[in-house]
Amino acid sequence: MLTINIILLISLFFGNIFNTPIADKKEIESNLDSWNEFDLQNPEELGNYFEGDLINPKFGRNGLVDTASRWNKGIIPYEISRNFQTQDKNVILQAMNVYSKYTCISFRPKTPDDKDYISITNYNNGCWSQVGRQGKKQEVNLQSPQCTKKLGTSLHELMHAAGFLHEQNRNERDDFVTIKWDNIKDDRERNFDKAEEGYEQGFGVPYDFVSVMHYSSYAFSSNGERTIITKDPKNLDKIGQRRGFSIGDIMKINAMYDCPEKTQQLNLTGDIIETLTNNNGNQKEQERNTLWEAVNNFFSIFDE
Ligand SMILES: [Zn+2]
């Protein structure tokens, strides 16, 4: 009996750290409901998982050092929920295409022979992923339409699945950014813990303000003020972008997956590879919202 109690206690403890406590699901839902693409925070920064959007992370920072968490030959088999609208699914598939074009990670639909694979889900509880290959099935959640609004959110969560953590938590980050602790929500300070020296693997890429893995300046703000500012003001508006991979992201992925030559072959210039999402998709999105509002208005008659 005692053993069972201990196991129960342990699972409750880890359940609270790594999974969503039931009370907090409401918080995520309401955060995501009120989010729109012009918000200063990214939707993956609205979760109350570890660092906002990580499920059950192993120790390490930036790129996981543990090679066991990498995907064999950079191939990530996937399945995707039928519960996505076509335009939202297209954004995710487009993100996968960007991986194939610029990195030696590729995604392909899973076959019955694939033991390890990601399952892309559309649960109503935010944008989140595990970090690196876990073995067997692992979920990457992209709640639509919030997490599929910007291509970079799909790139971000898939990059967690590939084995990367958040850029601003690198060990040397204090040389580049200042964390404004007073502006962070009371119970979210640990999202800004930095890596211990020696635990991180930046693959030789310097601190990258434009990484798709960098928090926005307002991440986990309690008061609408910035929680991260850059030492050099000219970098301030760069952090938190979700328009596309940075050159640094591409270099890191290709270094982790042993194909640094791929980066050289691409002959990249600038600092971000911007990939615009398809205009027809956006137009459909607006039409869908209008229809949704009409349906809501119709039913609200009965609420009065
Ligand atoms: Zn993240």
CSV table of C-alpha atoms and ligand atoms in Angstrom, one decimal:
chain,number,residue,atom,x,y,z
A,1,MET,CA,0.0,0.0,0.0
A,2,LEU,CA,2.8,2.3,0.9
A,3,THR,CA,4.5,1.6,-2.4
A,4,ILE,CA,1.3,2.4,-4.3
A,5,ASN,CA,1.0,5.7,-2.4
A,6,ILE,CA,4.6,6.6,-3.2
A,7,ILE,CA,4.1,5.9,-6.9
A,8,LEU,CA,0.9,7.9,-6.8
A,9,LEU,CA,2.7,10.8,-5.1
A,10,ILE,CA,5.6,10.7,-7.6
A,11,SER,CA,3.3,10.6,-10.6
A,12,LEU,CA,1.3,13.5,-9.2
A,13,PHE,CA,4.5,15.5,-8.8
A,14,PHE,CA,5.8,14.8,-12.3
A,15,GLY,CA,2.3,15.1,-13.7
A,16,ASN,CA,2.3,18.7,-12.4
A,17,ILE,CA,5.7,19.5,-13.7
A,18,PHE,CA,5.5,18.0,-17.1
A,19,ASN,CA,1.8,17.8,-18.0
A,20,THR,CA,-1.0,20.2,-17.8
A,21,PRO,CA,-2.5,20.4,-14.4
A,22,ILE,CA,-6.3,20.1,-15.0
A,23,ALA,CA,-7.0,23.6,-13.6
A,24,ASP,CA,-4.5,25.1,-16.0
A,25,LYS,CA,-6.1,23.7,-19.1
A,26,LYS,CA,-8.7,26.4,-18.7
A,27,GLU,CA,-6.0,29.0,-18.6
A,28,ILE,CA,-4.4,27.8,-21.8
A,29,GLU,CA,-7.8,27.7,-23.5
A,30,SER,CA,-8.6,31.2,-22.5
A,31,ASN,CA,-5.1,32.5,-23.4
A,32,LEU,CA,-5.4,30.9,-26.9
A,33,ASP,CA,-9.0,32.0,-27.4
A,34,SER,CA,-8.0,35.6,-26.9
A,35,TRP,CA,-4.8,35.4,-29.0
A,36,ASN,CA,-4.6,36.8,-32.5
A,37,GLU,CA,-1.7,37.0,-35.0
A,38,PHE,CA,-1.0,40.6,-34.1
A,39,ASP,CA,-0.3,39.8,-30.4
A,40,LEU,CA,3.1,40.6,-29.0
A,41,GLN,CA,3.5,37.1,-27.7
A,42,ASN,CA,3.7,33.9,-29.7
A,43,PRO,CA,0.9,31.3,-29.1
A,44,GLU,CA,3.5,28.7,-27.9
A,45,GLU,CA,4.4,31.2,-25.2
A,46,LEU,CA,0.9,31.0,-23.7
A,47,GLY,CA,1.1,27.5,-22.4
A,48,ASN,CA,1.8,26.5,-18.9
A,49,TYR,CA,4.0,23.5,-19.8
A,50,PHE,CA,7.7,23.4,-19.0
A,51,GLU,CA,9.2,26.6,-20.6
A,52,GLY,CA,5.7,27.2,-22.0
A,53,ASP,CA,5.5,24.5,-24.7
A,54,LEU,CA,7.7,21.5,-23.7
A,55,ILE,CA,6.4,18.1,-22.6
A,56,ASN,CA,8.7,15.9,-20.5
A,57,PRO,CA,12.1,17.5,-21.6
A,58,LYS,CA,15.3,15.7,-20.9
A,59,PHE,CA,18.1,17.8,-19.3
A,60,GLY,CA,20.1,19.9,-21.7
A,61,ARG,CA,19.7,23.1,-23.5
A,62,ASN,CA,19.6,24.4,-27.1
A,63,GLY,CA,20.5,21.3,-29.0
A,64,LEU,CA,20.3,18.0,-27.0
A,65,VAL,CA,23.7,16.5,-26.7
A,66,ASP,CA,22.3,13.0,-26.4
A,67,THR,CA,22.5,11.4,-29.8
A,68,ALA,CA,20.0,8.7,-28.8
A,69,SER,CA,17.3,11.4,-29.1
A,70,ARG,CA,18.1,12.1,-32.8
A,71,TRP,CA,16.0,10.7,-35.7
A,72,ASN,CA,17.6,8.0,-37.8
A,73,LYS,CA,19.0,9.5,-41.0
A,74,GLY,CA,17.1,12.7,-40.2
A,75,ILE,CA,13.8,11.0,-41.3
A,76,ILE,CA,10.8,11.8,-39.2
A,77,PRO,CA,7.8,9.7,-40.0
A,78,TYR,CA,4.5,11.4,-39.2
A,79,GLU,CA,0.8,11.0,-39.0
A,80,ILE,CA,-1.5,14.0,-38.9
A,81,SER,CA,-4.9,14.4,-37.4
A,82,ARG,CA,-7.9,14.6,-39.7
A,83,ASN,CA,-9.2,17.2,-37.4
A,84,PHE,CA,-7.4,20.1,-39.3
A,85,GLN,CA,-9.0,22.4,-41.8
A,86,THR,CA,-7.2,22.1,-45.2
A,87,GLN,CA,-5.5,25.5,-44.9
A,88,ASP,CA,-4.2,24.8,-41.4
A,89,LYS,CA,-2.9,21.4,-42.5
A,90,ASN,CA,-1.2,23.1,-45.5
A,91,VAL,CA,0.8,25.4,-43.2
A,92,ILE,CA,2.1,22.4,-41.3
A,93,LEU,CA,3.0,20.5,-44.6
A,94,GLN,CA,4.6,23.7,-45.9
A,95,ALA,CA,6.8,23.8,-42.8
A,96,MET,CA,7.8,20.2,-43.5
A,97,ASN,CA,8.7,21.3,-47.0
A,98,VAL,CA,10.9,24.0,-45.7
A,99,TYR,CA,12.8,21.4,-43.6
A,100,SER,CA,13.3,19.3,-46.7
A,101,LYS,CA,14.6,22.2,-48.7
A,102,TYR,CA,17.0,23.7,-46.2
A,103,THR,CA,18.0,20.9,-43.9
A,104,CYS,CA,18.7,17.2,-44.0
A,105,ILE,CA,15.6,16.5,-41.9
A,106,SER,CA,12.7,15.2,-43.9
A,107,PHE,CA,9.2,14.2,-43.0
A,108,ARG,CA,7.3,11.4,-44.6
A,109,PRO,CA,3.9,9.8,-43.8
A,110,LYS,CA,4.5,6.9,-41.4
A,111,THR,CA,4.2,3.3,-42.6
A,112,PRO,CA,3.2,0.3,-40.5
A,113,ASP,CA,6.9,-0.5,-40.2
A,114,ASP,CA,7.8,2.8,-38.5
A,115,LYS,CA,8.1,2.3,-34.8
A,116,ASP,CA,9.1,5.8,-33.9
A,117,TYR,CA,7.1,8.7,-35.3
A,118,ILE,CA,5.3,11.9,-34.5
A,119,SER,CA,1.6,12.3,-34.4
A,120,ILE,CA,0.5,15.8,-35.2
A,121,THR,CA,-2.6,16.6,-33.1
A,122,ASN,CA,-5.1,19.4,-32.9
A,123,TYR,CA,-6.1,19.3,-29.2
A,124,ASN,CA,-7.6,22.4,-27.7
A,125,ASN,CA,-4.6,22.9,-25.3
A,126,GLY,CA,-2.0,25.0,-27.1
A,127,CYS,CA,1.2,24.4,-29.1
A,128,TRP,CA,3.6,21.9,-27.6
A,129,SER,CA,6.1,19.2,-28.3
A,130,GLN,CA,8.4,16.8,-26.7
A,131,VAL,CA,12.1,17.3,-27.3
A,132,GLY,CA,14.0,14.9,-29.6
A,133,ARG,CA,13.0,11.4,-30.6
A,134,GLN,CA,11.4,9.6,-27.6
A,135,GLY,CA,10.8,6.2,-29.1
A,136,LYS,CA,7.4,4.9,-30.3
A,137,LYS,CA,4.7,7.5,-30.9
A,138,GLN,CA,5.1,11.0,-29.7
A,139,GLU,CA,2.7,13.9,-30.1
A,140,VAL,CA,3.2,17.4,-31.5
A,141,ASN,CA,0.2,19.5,-30.8
A,142,LEU,CA,-0.6,22.5,-33.1
A,143,GLN,CA,-4.0,23.8,-32.0
A,144,SER,CA,-5.6,25.4,-35.0
A,145,PRO,CA,-6.0,28.1,-36.1
A,146,GLN,CA,-3.7,29.8,-33.5
A,147,CYS,CA,-0.7,27.5,-33.8
A,148,THR,CA,-1.0,27.3,-37.6
A,149,LYS,CA,-1.3,31.1,-38.2
A,150,LYS,CA,2.5,31.6,-38.6
A,151,LEU,CA,4.7,29.1,-40.4
A,152,GLY,CA,7.3,29.7,-37.7
A,153,THR,CA,5.2,28.1,-35.0
A,154,SER,CA,5.1,24.8,-36.9
A,155,LEU,CA,8.8,25.2,-37.6
A,156,HIS,CA,9.4,25.8,-33.9
A,157,GLU,CA,7.5,22.9,-32.5
A,158,LEU,CA,8.9,20.5,-35.2
A,159,MET,CA,12.4,21.8,-34.2
A,160,HIS,CA,11.7,20.8,-30.6
A,161,ALA,CA,10.7,17.3,-31.9
A,162,ALA,CA,14.0,17.2,-33.9
A,163,GLY,CA,15.9,17.8,-30.7
A,164,PHE,CA,16.3,21.5,-29.9
A,165,LEU,CA,15.4,23.7,-27.0
A,166,HIS,CA,14.9,27.5,-26.6
A,167,GLU,CA,17.6,29.9,-27.8
A,168,GLN,CA,17.2,32.5,-25.0
A,169,ASN,CA,18.1,29.9,-22.3
A,170,ARG,CA,21.6,29.3,-23.7
A,171,ASN,CA,24.3,29.5,-21.0
A,172,GLU,CA,25.8,32.7,-22.4
A,173,ARG,CA,22.5,34.5,-23.0
A,174,ASP,CA,23.2,37.2,-20.3
A,175,ASP,CA,25.9,38.6,-22.6
A,176,PHE,CA,23.2,39.3,-25.2
A,177,VAL,CA,19.9,39.9,-23.5
A,178,THR,CA,18.6,41.1,-20.1
A,179,ILE,CA,15.8,39.2,-18.4
A,180,LYS,CA,13.4,41.6,-16.8
A,181,TRP,CA,12.4,39.4,-13.8
A,182,ASP,CA,10.0,41.9,-12.4
A,183,ASN,CA,7.8,41.7,-15.4
A,184,ILE,CA,7.5,37.9,-15.5
A,185,LYS,CA,4.3,36.2,-14.2
A,186,ASP,CA,4.9,34.9,-10.7
A,187,ASP,CA,5.0,31.2,-11.4
A,188,ARG,CA,6.7,31.4,-14.8
A,189,GLU,CA,10.2,32.6,-13.8
A,190,ARG,CA,11.6,29.1,-14.2
A,191,ASN,CA,10.8,29.3,-18.0
A,192,PHE,CA,13.8,31.6,-18.1
A,193,ASP,CA,16.3,29.4,-16.4
A,194,LYS,CA,19.5,29.2,-18.3
A,195,ALA,CA,21.6,26.2,-19.2
A,196,GLU,CA,24.4,25.2,-16.9
A,197,GLU,CA,27.8,25.5,-18.4
A,198,GLY,CA,28.7,22.4,-20.4
A,199,TYR,CA,25.2,21.1,-20.8
A,200,GLU,CA,24.4,22.9,-24.0
A,201,GLN,CA,25.4,22.3,-27.6
A,202,GLY,CA,25.1,25.3,-29.8
A,203,PHE,CA,26.9,23.5,-32.6
A,204,GLY,CA,29.3,26.5,-33.1
A,205,VAL,CA,26.5,28.9,-34.0
A,206,PRO,CA,26.7,32.2,-32.0
A,207,TYR,CA,23.8,33.4,-30.0
A,208,ASP,CA,21.0,33.9,-32.5
A,209,PHE,CA,18.5,36.7,-32.0
A,210,VAL,CA,16.5,35.8,-35.1
A,211,SER,CA,16.2,32.0,-34.3
A,212,VAL,CA,12.8,30.7,-34.6
A,213,MET,CA,13.5,29.1,-31.2
A,214,HIS,CA,13.9,32.5,-29.4
A,215,TYR,CA,11.1,33.7,-27.1
A,216,SER,CA,9.5,37.0,-28.0
A,217,SER,CA,10.3,40.1,-26.0
A,218,TYR,CA,6.9,39.9,-24.1
A,219,ALA,CA,7.0,36.1,-23.3
A,220,PHE,CA,5.2,35.3,-20.0
A,221,SER,CA,4.7,39.0,-19.2
A,222,SER,CA,2.5,39.7,-16.1
A,223,ASN,CA,2.0,43.4,-16.9
A,224,GLY,CA,2.3,43.9,-20.7
A,225,GLU,CA,5.9,45.1,-20.3
A,226,ARG,CA,8.9,43.4,-21.9
A,227,THR,CA,10.4,40.3,-20.2
A,228,ILE,CA,13.5,40.1,-22.4
A,229,ILE,CA,15.4,43.1,-23.8
A,230,THR,CA,18.5,42.9,-25.9
A,231,LYS,CA,21.8,44.5,-24.7
A,232,ASP,CA,22.0,46.2,-28.1
A,233,PRO,CA,18.7,48.0,-28.8
A,234,LYS,CA,19.1,47.3,-32.5
A,235,ASN,CA,18.4,43.7,-31.9
A,236,LEU,CA,15.2,44.3,-29.9
A,237,ASP,CA,12.7,43.9,-32.6
A,238,LYS,CA,14.5,40.8,-34.0
A,239,ILE,CA,13.7,38.4,-31.2
A,240,GLY,CA,10.6,36.1,-31.3
A,241,GLN,CA,10.2,36.2,-35.1
A,242,ARG,CA,8.1,33.3,-36.5
A,243,ARG,CA,8.4,34.1,-40.2
A,244,GLY,CA,10.9,31.4,-41.0
A,245,PHE,CA,14.1,29.7,-40.2
A,246,SER,CA,17.1,31.8,-39.3
A,247,ILE,CA,20.4,30.9,-41.1
A,248,GLY,CA,21.6,29.9,-37.6
A,249,ASP,CA,18.7,27.5,-37.2
A,250,ILE,CA,19.5,25.9,-40.5
A,251,MET,CA,23.2,25.6,-39.6
A,252,LYS,CA,22.4,24.1,-36.2
A,253,ILE,CA,20.0,21.5,-37.6
A,254,ASN,CA,22.5,20.5,-40.3
A,255,ALA,CA,25.3,20.3,-37.8
A,256,MET,CA,23.2,18.1,-35.4
A,257,TYR,CA,22.2,15.8,-38.2
A,258,ASP,CA,25.8,15.5,-39.6
A,259,CYS,CA,25.3,17.3,-42.9
A,260,PRO,CA,27.0,20.7,-42.5
A,261,GLU,CA,27.8,20.6,-46.2
A,262,LYS,CA,24.1,21.1,-46.9
A,263,THR,CA,24.2,24.6,-45.4
A,264,GLN,CA,27.2,25.5,-47.7
A,265,GLN,CA,25.4,24.2,-50.8
A,266,LEU,CA,22.5,26.4,-50.1
A,267,ASN,CA,24.6,29.6,-50.4
A,268,LEU,CA,22.3,31.5,-48.0
A,269,THR,CA,22.4,35.3,-47.5
A,270,GLY,CA,20.6,37.6,-45.0
A,271,ASP,CA,19.5,36.2,-41.6
A,272,ILE,CA,16.0,34.8,-42.1
A,273,ILE,CA,14.6,32.6,-44.8
A,274,GLU,CA,11.1,34.0,-45.1
A,275,THR,CA,8.5,31.7,-46.4
A,276,LEU,CA,5.1,33.3,-47.0
A,277,THR,CA,2.1,31.2,-46.4
A,278,ASN,CA,-0.2,30.9,-49.3
A,279,ASN,CA,-2.6,33.8,-49.8
A,280,ASN,CA,-5.6,31.7,-50.8
A,281,GLY,CA,-5.2,30.0,-47.4
A,282,ASN,CA,-5.4,33.3,-45.6
A,283,GLN,CA,-8.4,34.4,-47.6
A,284,LYS,CA,-10.2,31.1,-46.8
A,285,GLU,CA,-9.3,31.7,-43.1
A,286,GLN,CA,-11.1,35.0,-43.1
A,287,GLU,CA,-14.1,33.5,-44.8
A,288,ARG,CA,-14.2,30.7,-42.3
A,289,ASN,CA,-14.1,33.2,-39.4
A,290,THR,CA,-16.9,35.2,-40.9
A,291,LEU,CA,-19.0,32.1,-41.2
A,292,TRP,CA,-18.1,31.1,-37.6
A,293,GLU,CA,-19.2,34.5,-36.3
A,294,ALA,CA,-22.5,34.2,-38.2
A,295,VAL,CA,-23.1,30.8,-36.6
A,296,ASN,CA,-22.2,32.1,-33.2
A,297,ASN,CA,-24.5,35.1,-33.6
A,298,PHE,CA,-27.3,32.9,-34.6
A,299,PHE,CA,-26.9,30.6,-31.6
A,300,SER,CA,-26.4,33.5,-29.2
A,301,ILE,CA,-30.1,34.4,-29.7
A,302,PHE,CA,-30.9,31.3,-27.6
A,303,ASP,CA,-28.5,32.3,-24.8
A,304,GLU,CA,-30.5,35.4,-23.9
B,1,ZN,ZN,9.2,26.1,-27.7
